[in-house]
C-alpha atoms as a PDB file:
ATOM      1  CA  UNK A   1     -14.976   3.366  10.788  1.00  0.00           C
ATOM      2  CA  UNK A   2     -16.958   0.317  11.027  1.00  0.00           C
ATOM      3  CA  UNK A   3     -16.287  -0.099  14.596  1.00  0.00           C
ATOM      4  CA  UNK A   4     -17.482   3.290  14.705  1.00  0.00           C
ATOM      5  CA  UNK A   5     -20.612   2.901  12.986  1.00  0.00           C
ATOM      6  CA  UNK A   6     -21.916  -0.422  14.670  1.00  0.00           C
ATOM      7  CA  UNK A   7     -21.349   1.797  17.750  1.00  0.00           C
ATOM      8  CA  UNK A   8     -23.157   4.666  16.837  1.00  0.00           C
ATOM      9  CA  UNK A   9     -25.906   2.775  15.362  1.00  0.00           C
ATOM     10  CA  UNK A  10     -26.264   0.977  19.248  1.00  0.00           C
ATOM     11  CA  UNK A  11     -26.905   4.720  20.624  1.00  0.00           C
ATOM     12  CA  UNK A  12     -29.130   5.758  17.637  1.00  0.00           C
ATOM     13  CA  UNK A  13     -31.333   2.274  16.756  1.00  0.00           C
ATOM     14  CA  UNK A  14     -33.497   2.954  19.809  1.00  0.00           C
ATOM     15  CA  UNK A  15     -34.375   6.281  18.579  1.00  0.00           C
ATOM     16  CA  UNK A  16     -35.301   4.674  14.746  1.00  0.00           C
ATOM     17  CA  UNK A  17     -37.126   2.029  16.864  1.00  0.00           C
ATOM     18  CA  UNK A  18     -39.468   4.330  18.343  1.00  0.00           C
ATOM     19  CA  UNK A  19     -40.154   6.615  15.198  1.00  0.00           C
ATOM     20  CA  UNK A  20     -40.850   3.482  13.638  1.00  0.00           C
ATOM     21  CA  UNK A  21     -43.532   2.543  16.768  1.00  0.00           C
ATOM     22  CA  UNK A  22     -45.136   6.187  15.977  1.00  0.00           C
ATOM     23  CA  UNK A  23     -45.710   5.258  12.453  1.00  0.00           C
ATOM     24  CA  UNK A  24     -42.780   6.554  10.447  1.00  0.00           C
ATOM     25  CA  UNK A  25     -41.231   4.885   7.416  1.00  0.00           C
ATOM     26  CA  UNK A  26     -38.214   3.024   7.931  1.00  0.00           C
ATOM     27  CA  UNK A  27     -36.101   5.093   5.354  1.00  0.00           C
ATOM     28  CA  UNK A  28     -37.410   8.454   6.733  1.00  0.00           C
ATOM     29  CA  UNK A  29     -37.050   7.527  10.377  1.00  0.00           C
ATOM     30  CA  UNK A  30     -33.034   6.405   9.562  1.00  0.00           C
ATOM     31  CA  UNK A  31     -32.508   9.662   7.712  1.00  0.00           C
ATOM     32  CA  UNK A  32     -33.952  11.940  10.591  1.00  0.00           C
ATOM     33  CA  UNK A  33     -32.224  10.217  13.240  1.00  0.00           C
ATOM     34  CA  UNK A  34     -28.878  10.422  11.050  1.00  0.00           C
ATOM     35  CA  UNK A  35     -29.399  14.314   9.609  1.00  0.00           C
ATOM     36  CA  UNK A  36     -30.174  14.915  13.281  1.00  0.00           C
ATOM     37  CA  UNK A  37     -27.352  13.074  14.853  1.00  0.00           C
ATOM     38  CA  UNK A  38     -24.995  15.300  12.479  1.00  0.00           C
ATOM     39  CA  UNK A  39     -26.384  18.489  13.262  1.00  0.00           C
ATOM     40  CA  UNK A  40     -25.686  18.164  17.033  1.00  0.00           C
ATOM     41  CA  UNK A  41     -22.576  16.982  16.951  1.00  0.00           C
ATOM     42  CA  UNK A  42     -21.809  19.896  14.276  1.00  0.00           C
ATOM     43  CA  UNK A  43     -23.639  22.331  16.103  1.00  0.00           C
ATOM     44  CA  UNK A  44     -21.403  21.629  19.307  1.00  0.00           C
ATOM     45  CA  UNK A  45     -18.417  21.619  17.250  1.00  0.00           C
ATOM     46  CA  UNK A  46     -19.311  25.132  15.912  1.00  0.00           C
ATOM     47  CA  UNK A  47     -20.117  26.247  19.507  1.00  0.00           C
ATOM     48  CA  UNK A  48     -16.381  25.407  20.475  1.00  0.00           C
ATOM     49  CA  UNK A  49     -15.074  26.673  17.641  1.00  0.00           C
ATOM     50  CA  UNK A  50     -16.303  30.200  18.749  1.00  0.00           C
ATOM     51  CA  UNK A  51     -15.305  29.724  22.497  1.00  0.00           C
ATOM     52  CA  UNK A  52     -11.909  29.426  20.906  1.00  0.00           C
ATOM     53  CA  UNK A  53     -11.861  31.968  18.980  1.00  0.00           C
ATOM     54  CA  UNK A  54     -13.122  34.623  21.009  1.00  0.00           C
ATOM     55  CA  UNK A  55     -10.814  33.411  23.964  1.00  0.00           C
ATOM     56  CA  UNK A  56      -7.779  32.856  22.161  1.00  0.00           C
ATOM     57  CA  UNK A  57      -6.401  36.012  22.371  1.00  0.00           C
ATOM     58  CA  UNK A  58      -6.934  36.484  26.325  1.00  0.00           C
ATOM     59  CA  UNK A  59      -5.405  32.935  26.752  1.00  0.00           C
ATOM     60  CA  UNK A  60      -2.220  33.850  24.976  1.00  0.00           C
ATOM     61  CA  UNK A  61      -1.979  37.223  26.907  1.00  0.00           C
ATOM     62  CA  UNK A  62      -1.838  35.009  29.957  1.00  0.00           C
ATOM     63  CA  UNK A  63       0.382  32.142  28.853  1.00  0.00           C
ATOM     64  CA  UNK A  64       2.759  35.324  28.276  1.00  0.00           C
ATOM     65  CA  UNK A  65       2.202  36.717  31.516  1.00  0.00           C
ATOM     66  CA  UNK A  66       2.987  32.838  32.816  1.00  0.00           C
ATOM     67  CA  UNK A  67       5.967  32.643  30.668  1.00  0.00           C
ATOM     68  CA  UNK A  68       7.249  35.920  32.411  1.00  0.00           C
ATOM     69  CA  UNK A  69       6.568  34.728  36.118  1.00  0.00           C
ATOM     70  CA  UNK A  70       8.414  31.581  35.277  1.00  0.00           C
ATOM     71  CA  UNK A  71      11.173  33.443  34.036  1.00  0.00           C
ATOM     72  CA  UNK A  72      11.258  35.830  37.126  1.00  0.00           C
ATOM     73  CA  UNK A  73      10.889  32.376  39.243  1.00  0.00           C
ATOM     74  CA  UNK A  74      13.979  31.094  37.875  1.00  0.00           C
ATOM     75  CA  UNK A  75      15.904  34.364  38.618  1.00  0.00           C
ATOM     76  CA  UNK A  76      14.913  34.990  42.087  1.00  0.00           C
ATOM     77  CA  UNK A  77      13.397  31.255  43.425  1.00  0.00           C
ATOM     78  CA  UNK A  78      15.665  28.745  44.800  1.00  0.00           C
ATOM     79  CA  UNK A  79      17.872  28.054  41.419  1.00  0.00           C
ATOM     80  CA  UNK A  80      18.797  31.438  41.250  1.00  0.00           C
ATOM     81  CA  UNK A  81      19.503  31.304  37.238  1.00  0.00           C
ATOM     82  CA  UNK A  82      21.249  34.702  36.007  1.00  0.00           C
ATOM     83  CA  UNK A  83      19.519  36.212  32.998  1.00  0.00           C
ATOM     84  CA  UNK A  84      22.678  35.026  30.916  1.00  0.00           C
ATOM     85  CA  UNK A  85      22.063  31.323  32.048  1.00  0.00           C
ATOM     86  CA  UNK A  86      18.092  32.238  31.405  1.00  0.00           C
ATOM     87  CA  UNK A  87      18.876  33.627  28.300  1.00  0.00           C
ATOM     88  CA  UNK A  88      21.139  30.729  27.013  1.00  0.00           C
ATOM     89  CA  UNK A  89      17.942  28.242  27.954  1.00  0.00           C
ATOM     90  CA  UNK A  90      15.721  29.867  25.586  1.00  0.00           C
ATOM     91  CA  UNK A  91      18.083  29.706  22.995  1.00  0.00           C
ATOM     92  CA  UNK A  92      19.341  26.080  23.260  1.00  0.00           C
ATOM     93  CA  UNK A  93      15.215  25.702  23.038  1.00  0.00           C
ATOM     94  CA  UNK A  94      15.275  28.214  19.914  1.00  0.00           C
ATOM     95  CA  UNK A  95      18.582  26.088  18.378  1.00  0.00           C
ATOM     96  CA  UNK A  96      16.916  22.509  19.189  1.00  0.00           C
ATOM     97  CA  UNK A  97      13.536  23.730  17.047  1.00  0.00           C
ATOM     98  CA  UNK A  98      15.939  25.172  14.310  1.00  0.00           C
ATOM     99  CA  UNK A  99      17.911  22.048  13.970  1.00  0.00           C
ATOM    100  CA  UNK A 100      14.994  19.724  13.927  1.00  0.00           C
ATOM    101  CA  UNK A 101      13.140  21.664  10.937  1.00  0.00           C
ATOM    102  CA  UNK A 102      12.901  19.115   8.896  1.00  0.00           C
ATOM    103  CA  UNK A 103      11.604  16.567  11.208  1.00  0.00           C
ATOM    104  CA  UNK A 104       8.879  18.772  11.927  1.00  0.00           C
ATOM    105  CA  UNK A 105       8.265  19.446   8.702  1.00  0.00           C
ATOM    106  CA  UNK A 106       7.542  15.588   7.829  1.00  0.00           C
ATOM    107  CA  UNK A 107       5.470  15.460  11.016  1.00  0.00           C
ATOM    108  CA  UNK A 108       3.412  18.047   9.928  1.00  0.00           C
ATOM    109  CA  UNK A 109       2.839  16.384   6.215  1.00  0.00           C
ATOM    110  CA  UNK A 110       2.006  13.380   7.952  1.00  0.00           C
ATOM    111  CA  UNK A 111      -0.401  14.829  10.010  1.00  0.00           C
ATOM    112  CA  UNK A 112      -1.921  16.680   6.978  1.00  0.00           C
ATOM    113  CA  UNK A 113      -2.146  12.639   5.862  1.00  0.00           C
ATOM    114  CA  UNK A 114      -3.785  11.844   8.846  1.00  0.00           C
ATOM    115  CA  UNK A 115      -6.388  14.282   8.840  1.00  0.00           C
ATOM    116  CA  UNK A 116      -7.533  13.571   5.215  1.00  0.00           C
ATOM    117  CA  UNK A 117      -7.441   9.740   6.567  1.00  0.00           C
ATOM    118  CA  UNK A 118      -9.722  10.982   9.256  1.00  0.00           C
ATOM    119  CA  UNK A 119     -12.084  13.051   6.934  1.00  0.00           C
ATOM    120  CA  UNK A 120     -12.231   9.498   4.636  1.00  0.00           C
ATOM    121  CA  UNK A 121     -13.242   7.525   7.957  1.00  0.00           C
ATOM    122  CA  UNK A 122     -15.752   9.905   9.065  1.00  0.00           C
ATOM    123  CA  UNK A 123     -17.448   9.686   5.709  1.00  0.00           C
ATOM    124  CA  UNK A 124     -17.425   5.931   5.535  1.00  0.00           C
ATOM    125  CA  UNK A 125     -18.873   5.807   9.262  1.00  0.00           C
ATOM    126  CA  UNK A 126     -21.662   7.910   8.642  1.00  0.00           C
ATOM    127  CA  UNK A 127     -22.473   6.067   5.165  1.00  0.00           C
ATOM    128  CA  UNK A 128     -22.306   2.332   6.885  1.00  0.00           C
ATOM    129  CA  UNK A 129     -24.036   4.132  10.153  1.00  0.00           C
ATOM    130  CA  UNK A 130     -27.247   5.068   7.765  1.00  0.00           C
ATOM    131  CA  UNK A 131     -27.195   1.414   6.186  1.00  0.00           C
ATOM    132  CA  UNK A 132     -27.094  -0.229   9.732  1.00  0.00           C
ATOM    133  CA  UNK A 133     -29.931   1.819  10.701  1.00  0.00           C
ATOM    134  CA  UNK A 134     -32.209   1.292   7.342  1.00  0.00           C
ATOM    135  CA  UNK A 135     -30.945  -1.969   6.315  1.00  0.00           C
ATOM    136  CA  UNK A 136     -29.831  -3.651   9.466  1.00  0.00           C
ATOM    137  CA  UNK A 137     -32.736  -6.577   9.264  1.00  0.00           C
ATOM    138  CA  UNK A 138     -31.476  -7.355   5.514  1.00  0.00           C
ATOM    139  CA  UNK A 139     -27.797  -7.350   6.671  1.00  0.00           C
ATOM    140  CA  UNK A 140     -28.520  -9.601  10.014  1.00  0.00           C
ATOM    141  CA  UNK A 141     -30.570 -11.774   7.531  1.00  0.00           C
ATOM    142  CA  UNK A 142     -27.770 -12.371   5.013  1.00  0.00           C
ATOM    143  CA  UNK A 143     -25.414 -13.066   8.030  1.00  0.00           C
ATOM    144  CA  UNK A 144     -27.944 -15.494   9.427  1.00  0.00           C
ATOM    145  CA  UNK A 145     -27.714 -17.337   6.370  1.00  0.00           C
ATOM    146  CA  UNK A 146     -23.869 -17.860   6.257  1.00  0.00           C
ATOM    147  CA  UNK A 147     -24.212 -19.962   9.646  1.00  0.00           C
ATOM    148  CA  UNK A 148     -25.452 -23.543   9.477  1.00  0.00           C
ATOM    149  CA  UNK A 149     -29.555 -24.033   9.469  1.00  0.00           C
ATOM    150  CA  UNK A 150     -29.294 -26.273  12.613  1.00  0.00           C
ATOM    151  CA  UNK A 151     -27.315 -23.317  14.149  1.00  0.00           C
ATOM    152  CA  UNK A 152     -28.852 -20.548  12.930  1.00  0.00           C
ATOM    153  CA  UNK A 153     -31.841 -20.427  15.842  1.00  0.00           C
ATOM    154  CA  UNK A 154     -28.931 -20.175  18.680  1.00  0.00           C
ATOM    155  CA  UNK A 155     -27.011 -17.578  16.784  1.00  0.00           C
ATOM    156  CA  UNK A 156     -30.068 -15.470  16.162  1.00  0.00           C
ATOM    157  CA  UNK A 157     -30.538 -15.203  19.952  1.00  0.00           C
ATOM    158  CA  UNK A 158     -26.866 -14.792  20.892  1.00  0.00           C
ATOM    159  CA  UNK A 159     -26.862 -11.950  18.212  1.00  0.00           C
ATOM    160  CA  UNK A 160     -29.699 -10.167  19.719  1.00  0.00           C
ATOM    161  CA  UNK A 161     -28.828 -10.411  23.034  1.00  0.00           C
ATOM    162  CA  UNK A 162     -25.148  -8.649  21.657  1.00  0.00           C
ATOM    163  CA  UNK A 163     -26.512  -6.170  20.706  1.00  0.00           C
ATOM    164  CA  UNK A 164     -28.677  -5.579  23.471  1.00  0.00           C
ATOM    165  CA  UNK A 165     -25.473  -5.447  25.745  1.00  0.00           C
ATOM    166  CA  UNK A 166     -24.051  -3.057  23.147  1.00  0.00           C
ATOM    167  CA  UNK A 167     -27.019  -0.817  23.479  1.00  0.00           C
ATOM    168  CA  UNK A 168     -26.662  -0.893  27.271  1.00  0.00           C
ATOM    169  CA  UNK A 169     -23.482  -0.458  26.952  1.00  0.00           C
ATOM    170  CA  UNK A 170     -23.303   2.778  24.983  1.00  0.00           C
ATOM    171  CA  UNK A 171     -26.136   4.518  26.125  1.00  0.00           C
ATOM    172  CA  UNK A 172     -24.366   3.973  29.826  1.00  0.00           C
ATOM    173  CA  UNK A 173     -21.110   5.664  28.744  1.00  0.00           C
ATOM    174  CA  UNK A 174     -22.674   8.470  26.936  1.00  0.00           C
ATOM    175  CA  UNK A 175     -24.489   9.041  30.473  1.00  0.00           C
ATOM    176  CA  UNK A 176     -21.235   8.648  32.678  1.00  0.00           C
ATOM    177  CA  UNK A 177     -19.284  11.001  29.914  1.00  0.00           C
ATOM    178  CA  UNK A 178     -22.122  13.666  29.978  1.00  0.00           C
ATOM    179  CA  UNK A 179     -22.070  13.410  33.921  1.00  0.00           C
ATOM    180  CA  UNK A 180     -18.220  14.100  33.682  1.00  0.00           C
ATOM    181  CA  UNK A 181     -18.164  17.105  30.748  1.00  0.00           C
ATOM    182  CA  UNK A 182     -21.106  18.711  32.594  1.00  0.00           C
ATOM    183  CA  UNK A 183     -20.420  19.146  36.052  1.00  0.00           C
ATOM    184  CA  UNK A 184     -16.564  20.006  34.926  1.00  0.00           C
ATOM    185  CA  UNK A 185     -17.379  22.390  32.666  1.00  0.00           C
ATOM    186  CA  UNK A 186     -19.720  23.974  36.114  1.00  0.00           C
ATOM    187  CA  UNK A 187     -16.984  23.967  38.549  1.00  0.00           C
ATOM    188  CA  UNK A 188     -14.750  25.838  35.492  1.00  0.00           C
ATOM    189  CA  UNK A 189     -17.067  28.271  35.230  1.00  0.00           C
ATOM    190  CA  UNK A 190     -17.354  29.016  39.158  1.00  0.00           C
ATOM    191  CA  UNK A 191     -13.840  29.248  38.963  1.00  0.00           C
ATOM    192  CA  UNK A 192     -13.289  31.789  35.726  1.00  0.00           C
ATOM    193  CA  UNK A 193     -11.254  29.206  33.901  1.00  0.00           C
ATOM    194  CA  UNK A 194     -10.867  30.530  30.437  1.00  0.00           C
ATOM    195  CA  UNK A 195     -12.388  28.164  27.584  1.00  0.00           C
ATOM    196  CA  UNK A 196     -14.604  26.298  30.325  1.00  0.00           C
ATOM    197  CA  UNK A 197     -16.917  24.833  27.471  1.00  0.00           C
ATOM    198  CA  UNK A 198     -14.247  23.915  25.622  1.00  0.00           C
ATOM    199  CA  UNK A 199     -12.105  22.201  28.213  1.00  0.00           C
ATOM    200  CA  UNK A 200     -15.931  20.683  29.254  1.00  0.00           C
ATOM    201  CA  UNK A 201     -16.485  19.145  25.424  1.00  0.00           C
ATOM    202  CA  UNK A 202     -12.928  17.570  25.715  1.00  0.00           C
ATOM    203  CA  UNK A 203     -13.498  16.166  29.024  1.00  0.00           C
ATOM    204  CA  UNK A 204     -16.848  14.830  27.423  1.00  0.00           C
ATOM    205  CA  UNK A 205     -15.413  12.897  24.556  1.00  0.00           C
ATOM    206  CA  UNK A 206     -12.160  11.804  26.472  1.00  0.00           C
ATOM    207  CA  UNK A 207     -14.518  10.027  29.181  1.00  0.00           C
ATOM    208  CA  UNK A 208     -15.084   7.730  25.963  1.00  0.00           C
ATOM    209  CA  UNK A 209     -11.589   6.017  26.243  1.00  0.00           C
ATOM    210  CA  UNK A 210     -11.777   3.949  29.750  1.00  0.00           C
ATOM    211  CA  UNK A 211      -9.918   4.976  32.749  1.00  0.00           C
ATOM    212  CA  UNK A 212      -7.344   7.394  31.120  1.00  0.00           C
ATOM    213  CA  UNK A 213      -9.287   9.672  28.828  1.00  0.00           C
ATOM    214  CA  UNK A 214     -10.942  11.901  31.383  1.00  0.00           C
ATOM    215  CA  UNK A 215      -7.821  11.951  33.433  1.00  0.00           C
ATOM    216  CA  UNK A 216      -5.789  13.320  30.264  1.00  0.00           C
ATOM    217  CA  UNK A 217      -8.151  15.670  29.196  1.00  0.00           C
ATOM    218  CA  UNK A 218      -8.765  17.066  32.639  1.00  0.00           C
ATOM    219  CA  UNK A 219      -4.937  17.279  32.840  1.00  0.00           C
ATOM    220  CA  UNK A 220      -5.239  19.862  29.855  1.00  0.00           C
ATOM    221  CA  UNK A 221      -7.840  21.762  32.170  1.00  0.00           C
ATOM    222  CA  UNK A 222      -5.746  22.175  35.411  1.00  0.00           C
ATOM    223  CA  UNK A 223      -2.488  23.288  33.004  1.00  0.00           C
ATOM    224  CA  UNK A 224      -4.996  26.081  31.113  1.00  0.00           C
ATOM    225  CA  UNK A 225      -5.685  26.811  34.817  1.00  0.00           C
ATOM    226  CA  UNK A 226      -2.119  26.921  36.209  1.00  0.00           C
ATOM    227  CA  UNK A 227      -0.997  28.991  32.928  1.00  0.00           C
ATOM    228  CA  UNK A 228      -4.322  31.620  33.143  1.00  0.00           C
ATOM    229  CA  UNK A 229      -4.935  31.966  36.645  1.00  0.00           C
ATOM    230  CA  UNK A 230      -2.184  31.124  38.943  1.00  0.00           C
ATOM    231  CA  UNK A 231      -1.260  27.334  41.086  1.00  0.00           C
ATOM    232  CA  UNK A 232      -4.397  27.989  43.669  1.00  0.00           C
ATOM    233  CA  UNK A 233      -6.825  28.021  40.637  1.00  0.00           C
ATOM    234  CA  UNK A 234      -5.121  25.205  39.054  1.00  0.00           C
ATOM    235  CA  UNK A 235      -4.960  23.071  42.738  1.00  0.00           C
ATOM    236  CA  UNK A 236      -8.489  23.867  43.042  1.00  0.00           C
ATOM    237  CA  UNK A 237      -9.629  22.641  39.309  1.00  0.00           C
ATOM    238  CA  UNK A 238      -7.530  19.563  39.870  1.00  0.00           C
ATOM    239  CA  UNK A 239      -9.480  18.979  43.437  1.00  0.00           C
ATOM    240  CA  UNK A 240     -12.753  19.731  41.419  1.00  0.00           C
ATOM    241  CA  UNK A 241     -11.657  17.152  38.891  1.00  0.00           C
ATOM    242  CA  UNK A 242     -10.919  14.024  41.565  1.00  0.00           C
ATOM    243  CA  UNK A 243     -13.924  14.841  43.438  1.00  0.00           C
ATOM    244  CA  UNK A 244     -16.304  14.345  40.050  1.00  0.00           C
ATOM    245  CA  UNK A 245     -14.308  11.926  38.955  1.00  0.00           C
ATOM    246  CA  UNK A 246     -14.797   9.736  42.052  1.00  0.00           C
ATOM    247  CA  UNK A 247     -18.424  10.571  42.816  1.00  0.00           C
ATOM    248  CA  UNK A 248     -18.922   9.006  38.953  1.00  0.00           C
ATOM    249  CA  UNK A 249     -16.522   6.154  39.466  1.00  0.00           C
ATOM    250  CA  UNK A 250     -18.247   5.105  42.702  1.00  0.00           C
ATOM    251  CA  UNK A 251     -21.884   6.280  42.525  1.00  0.00           C
ATOM    252  CA  UNK A 252     -22.997   7.086  39.185  1.00  0.00           C
ATOM    253  CA  UNK A 253     -21.343   4.724  36.835  1.00  0.00           C
ATOM    254  CA  UNK A 254     -22.513   1.887  38.782  1.00  0.00           C
ATOM    255  CA  UNK A 255     -25.976   3.230  38.977  1.00  0.00           C
ATOM    256  CA  UNK A 256     -26.257   3.495  35.346  1.00  0.00           C
ATOM    257  CA  UNK A 257     -24.166   0.892  34.204  1.00  0.00           C
ATOM    258  CA  UNK A 258     -26.478  -1.731  36.469  1.00  0.00           C
ATOM    259  CA  UNK A 259     -27.951  -3.037  33.301  1.00  0.00           C
ATOM    260  CA  UNK A 260     -24.531  -3.863  32.046  1.00  0.00           C
ATOM    261  CA  UNK A 261     -23.045  -7.029  31.589  1.00  0.00           C
ATOM    262  CA  UNK A 262     -20.578  -7.221  34.472  1.00  0.00           C
ATOM    263  CA  UNK A 263     -17.162  -7.675  33.808  1.00  0.00           C
ATOM    264  CA  UNK A 264     -14.047  -8.269  36.588  1.00  0.00           C
ATOM    265  CA  UNK A 265     -11.726  -5.163  37.005  1.00  0.00           C
ATOM    266  CA  UNK A 266      -9.039  -6.752  35.773  1.00  0.00           C
ATOM    267  CA  UNK A 267     -10.660  -8.305  33.106  1.00  0.00           C
ATOM    268  CA  UNK A 268     -11.617  -4.611  31.803  1.00  0.00           C
ATOM    269  CA  UNK A 269      -7.453  -3.765  32.772  1.00  0.00           C
ATOM    270  CA  UNK A 270      -6.326  -6.467  30.527  1.00  0.00           C
ATOM    271  CA  UNK A 271      -8.947  -5.880  27.697  1.00  0.00           C
ATOM    272  CA  UNK A 272      -8.089  -1.893  27.730  1.00  0.00           C
ATOM    273  CA  UNK A 273      -4.274  -2.815  27.550  1.00  0.00           C
ATOM    274  CA  UNK A 274      -4.417  -5.314  25.059  1.00  0.00           C
ATOM    275  CA  UNK A 275      -6.702  -3.205  22.651  1.00  0.00           C
ATOM    276  CA  UNK A 276      -4.546  -0.174  23.106  1.00  0.00           C
ATOM    277  CA  UNK A 277      -1.544  -1.719  22.624  1.00  0.00           C
ATOM    278  CA  UNK A 278      -2.841  -3.648  19.177  1.00  0.00           C
ATOM    279  CA  UNK A 279      -5.248  -0.680  17.912  1.00  0.00           C
ATOM    280  CA  UNK A 280      -4.165   2.556  19.449  1.00  0.00           C
ATOM    281  CA  UNK A 281      -6.893   4.869  21.153  1.00  0.00           C
ATOM    282  CA  UNK A 282      -9.870   2.705  18.781  1.00  0.00           C
ATOM    283  CA  UNK A 283      -8.561  -0.728  20.362  1.00  0.00           C
ATOM    284  CA  UNK A 284      -9.141   1.058  23.895  1.00  0.00           C
ATOM    285  CA  UNK A 285     -12.336   2.392  23.021  1.00  0.00           C
ATOM    286  CA  UNK A 286     -13.806  -0.588  21.625  1.00  0.00           C
ATOM    287  CA  UNK A 287     -12.030  -3.273  24.099  1.00  0.00           C
ATOM    288  CA  UNK A 288     -14.829  -3.168  26.854  1.00  0.00           C
ATOM    289  CA  UNK A 289     -17.980  -3.481  24.360  1.00  0.00           C
ATOM    290  CA  UNK A 290     -15.991  -6.276  23.092  1.00  0.00           C
ATOM    291  CA  UNK A 291     -15.007  -8.217  25.593  1.00  0.00           C
ATOM    292  CA  UNK A 292     -19.089  -7.394  27.223  1.00  0.00           C
ATOM    293  CA  UNK A 293     -20.717  -8.794  23.782  1.00  0.00           C
ATOM    294  CA  UNK A 294     -18.182 -12.165  24.226  1.00  0.00           C
ATOM    295  CA  UNK A 295     -18.981 -12.505  27.531  1.00  0.00           C
ATOM    296  CA  UNK A 296     -23.042 -12.677  26.708  1.00  0.00           C
ATOM    297  CA  UNK A 297     -22.624 -14.616  24.011  1.00  0.00           C
ATOM    298  CA  UNK A 298     -20.625 -17.293  25.730  1.00  0.00           C
ATOM    299  CA  UNK A 299     -23.146 -17.082  28.390  1.00  0.00           C
ATOM    300  CA  UNK A 300     -25.836 -17.396  26.008  1.00  0.00           C
ATOM    301  CA  UNK A 301     -24.543 -20.225  24.725  1.00  0.00           C
ATOM    302  CA  UNK A 302     -23.317 -21.733  28.465  1.00  0.00           C
ATOM    303  CA  UNK A 303     -27.019 -21.588  30.046  1.00  0.00           C
ATOM    304  CA  UNK A 304     -27.948 -23.382  25.865  1.00  0.00           C
ATOM    305  CA  UNK A 305     -25.736 -26.049  26.998  1.00  0.00           C
ATOM    306  CA  UNK A 306     -26.853 -26.881  30.781  1.00  0.00           C
ATOM    307  CA  UNK A 307     -29.499 -29.127  30.986  1.00  0.00           C
ATOM    308  CA  UNK A 308     -30.163 -27.292  34.384  1.00  0.00           C
ATOM    309  CA  UNK A 309     -30.365 -23.848  33.043  1.00  0.00           C
ATOM    310  CA  UNK A 310     -33.141 -22.033  31.810  1.00  0.00           C
ATOM    311  CA  UNK A 311     -34.473 -23.494  28.687  1.00  0.00           C
ATOM    312  CA  UNK A 312     -33.776 -20.443  25.615  1.00  0.00           C
ATOM    313  CA  UNK A 313     -36.626 -18.544  24.358  1.00  0.00           C
ATOM    314  CA  UNK A 314     -38.791 -19.489  21.333  1.00  0.00           C
ATOM    315  CA  UNK A 315     -38.028 -17.445  18.106  1.00  0.00           C
ATOM    316  CA  UNK A 316     -41.222 -16.002  17.010  1.00  0.00           C
ATOM    317  CA  UNK A 317     -39.921 -13.361  15.081  1.00  0.00           C
ATOM    318  CA  UNK A 318     -39.732 -10.875  18.338  1.00  0.00           C
ATOM    319  CA  UNK A 319     -36.901  -9.342  19.797  1.00  0.00           C
ATOM    320  CA  UNK A 320     -35.176 -10.705  22.314  1.00  0.00           C
ATOM    321  CA  UNK A 321     -32.366  -8.052  23.484  1.00  0.00           C
ATOM    322  CA  UNK A 322     -30.988  -8.416  27.048  1.00  0.00           C
ATOM    323  CA  UNK A 323     -30.067  -6.867  29.110  1.00  0.00           C
ATOM    324  CA  UNK A 324     -31.579  -3.783  27.643  1.00  0.00           C
ATOM    325  CA  UNK A 325     -35.058  -5.263  26.630  1.00  0.00           C
ATOM    326  CA  UNK A 326     -35.057  -2.616  23.884  1.00  0.00           C
ATOM    327  CA  UNK A 327     -36.028  -3.343  20.460  1.00  0.00           C
ATOM    328  CA  UNK A 328     -33.692  -2.334  17.355  1.00  0.00           C
ATOM    329  CA  UNK A 329     -34.883  -1.253  14.480  1.00  0.00           C
ATOM    330  CA  UNK A 330     -32.723  -3.100  12.416  1.00  0.00           C
ATOM    331  CA  UNK A 331     -34.151  -6.172  13.053  1.00  0.00           C
ATOM    332  CA  UNK A 332     -37.668  -4.811  12.937  1.00  0.00           C
ATOM    333  CA  UNK A 333     -40.166  -7.889  12.156  1.00  0.00           C
ATOM    334  CA  UNK A 334     -42.508  -5.571  11.675  1.00  0.00           C
ATOM    335  CA  UNK A 335     -41.053  -3.617   8.903  1.00  0.00           C
ATOM    336  CA  UNK A 336     -43.583  -3.460   6.470  1.00  0.00           C
ATOM    337  CA  UNK A 337     -42.238  -0.697   3.956  1.00  0.00           C
ATOM    338  CA  UNK A 338     -38.893  -2.805   3.623  1.00  0.00           C
ATOM    339  CA  UNK A 339     -39.696  -5.994   2.780  1.00  0.00           C
ATOM    340  CA  UNK A 340     -37.128  -8.671   2.966  1.00  0.00           C
ATOM    341  CA  UNK A 341     -36.825 -12.550   2.821  1.00  0.00           C
ATOM    342  CA  UNK A 342     -38.118 -14.094   5.932  1.00  0.00           C
ATOM    343  CA  UNK A 343     -34.999 -14.698   8.301  1.00  0.00           C
ATOM    344  CA  UNK A 344     -33.510 -18.231   8.449  1.00  0.00           C
ATOM    345  CA  UNK A 345     -34.189 -20.327  10.919  1.00  0.00           C
END
C-alpha cells in the first residue's frame, strides 16, 4: 500500500501544486485532488460493472453456442470422436471438479481473505496518499533530519531529482496505458465484440505491468472474440492488438518517455524479472521506476563527485526536479498556511 501511495502521489502531486499556485490552501487542494481521483476511479468501475452486467447474458449464450460448436467439431473434424467419447470426456471433467471440491473450497476461502486484504490495503494507501499530498514537506524534512548535516544538501538535491524522475515515469506510463486502452477499445467496438469497454479498461490497467500486462489482457480480449464472434474475428482482434502494441512500443512510448531516465533494455528485463520473482505483480510494477530513481540518484552523486562535471545547483528553497521540472506540492516552500520548520541544510 505504501508503494502504491508513493506512485499515486507522484501522479497527483503536480495537480495539487497547480491549485496551490492558484491560491488554494494546501489542505483543501490535497483533499479535492484525492476526492476527485476516487470519484474518477469509482465512476469508471461503475460504468464497467454496468457494461458487464448488461452484456453478460449475451456472452453466456454465445459461450454455450461455442461449446456446442466445439463438440460438433470434435465429432466431425479430424479427431472423429464418437458421442460416447465426448460424453466420457465431459464426465471426466466433472469428476475432476467433484474430486477437488475441498481444494476448490479452500481456494475460495483464501480468495475471500485476499479480497479483505486488498480492501484493507486500499484504505491504507488512500490514507497515506492524503498525507503525502498534504504533509509531504514535513515528512521530507524529517527524513532529511536523519541524514548527517554535512550530507543533507546533496541528499535533498538527489531526493528532489528522484521525485521528478518518478513523476515523469508515472505520467508517461499513464499516457501509454491510455493509448493502449483507447485504441484497443475502438478496435473491439468496430468489430462488435461484446464487453469492449470492460476489456479496454482491463487492457489499460494491464499496461501498468511492463512487457506482459497488455499482452495478457489482450489475450483475454481475443478469447472473448473467439467465443462470441468466431475465429475470423478473433484473428482480427489479435492483429489489431499486435498493431497497437507495435505503434505504442516504437512510436508513442519513446515520444512520451523522452524525458524519462534512459535505461538499457536488459536492465529493464532483469529488473522486472527480479521484482516479479520477489514481490509478484507489485514487484514487476515498481521495478522499473525503482531502477530509474536509483539511476537518477547515482547519476547525481557521480556528477557531484566529478571535478570536471557540472557543479550541483545551490539550494535556495526552490525545487529542482529533473528530468521533469515540475515543482512538487509536498516540497512547496511557499506553504504559508502549513507552517513547518525550515528544511535542514
